[in-house]
């Protein structure tokens, strides 16, 4: 059976790359290509609202991508803020260490208490993993 819409498949190809922008651009191109053919699509049992539904899905997907990107930016910013606060705290601890040791140099108990209180635990070092070679 001959299609009344030759080469229509060329207008609706999913992009080879899987980036969000490529997918959004392709979806918008699908809407643009399908709009003048709406009657043909509804004759083939697509609902009357299929273009509106697709536009809604595009908007929702774009919103989700934007939200993910914003949350990534927030996480990166928060990590940088934490790192700065930790560095500042370590500088202040070193400064206080000299002060406490000078002030209480004759009081071993207070120096020991300071050493205990000012101890900073380091996170465990990650072990480097080497990939296992594939077996033949």
Short mmCIF file of N, CA and C in Angstrom, two decimals, residues 80-94:
data_model
loop_
_atom_site.label_atom_id
_atom_site.label_comp_id
_atom_site.label_asym_id
_atom_site.label_seq_id
_atom_site.Cartn_x
_atom_site.Cartn_y
_atom_site.Cartn_z
N UNK A 80 31.53 23.97 47.49
CA UNK A 80 32.59 24.99 47.56
C UNK A 80 32.50 25.76 48.87
N UNK A 81 31.28 26.09 49.30
CA UNK A 81 31.10 26.82 50.56
C UNK A 81 31.58 25.99 51.75
N UNK A 82 31.27 24.73 51.74
CA UNK A 82 31.70 23.83 52.81
C UNK A 82 33.22 23.74 52.83
N UNK A 83 33.81 23.60 51.66
CA UNK A 83 35.27 23.52 51.58
C UNK A 83 35.91 24.79 52.14
N UNK A 84 35.35 25.95 51.78
CA UNK A 84 35.89 27.23 52.30
C UNK A 84 35.75 27.31 53.81
N UNK A 85 34.59 26.89 54.33
CA UNK A 85 34.36 26.94 55.77
C UNK A 85 35.33 26.00 56.50
N UNK A 86 35.56 24.83 55.95
CA UNK A 86 36.50 23.88 56.56
C UNK A 86 37.92 24.43 56.55
N UNK A 87 38.31 25.03 55.45
CA UNK A 87 39.66 25.61 55.38
C UNK A 87 39.81 26.74 56.40
N UNK A 88 38.79 27.57 56.52
CA UNK A 88 38.83 28.66 57.50
C UNK A 88 38.91 28.09 58.92
N UNK A 89 38.12 27.08 59.19
CA UNK A 89 38.15 26.44 60.51
C UNK A 89 39.51 25.85 60.83
N UNK A 90 40.14 25.23 59.84
CA UNK A 90 41.47 24.65 60.07
C UNK A 90 42.51 25.74 60.32
N UNK A 91 42.41 26.86 59.61
CA UNK A 91 43.33 27.98 59.86
C UNK A 91 43.16 28.51 61.29
N UNK A 92 41.89 28.68 61.70
CA UNK A 92 41.62 29.17 63.05
C UNK A 92 42.10 28.18 64.11
N UNK A 93 41.93 26.89 63.86
CA UNK A 93 42.40 25.87 64.80
C UNK A 93 43.91 25.94 64.97
N UNK A 94 44.63 26.11 63.84
CA UNK A 94 46.10 26.22 63.94
C UNK A 94 46.49 27.46 64.74
#
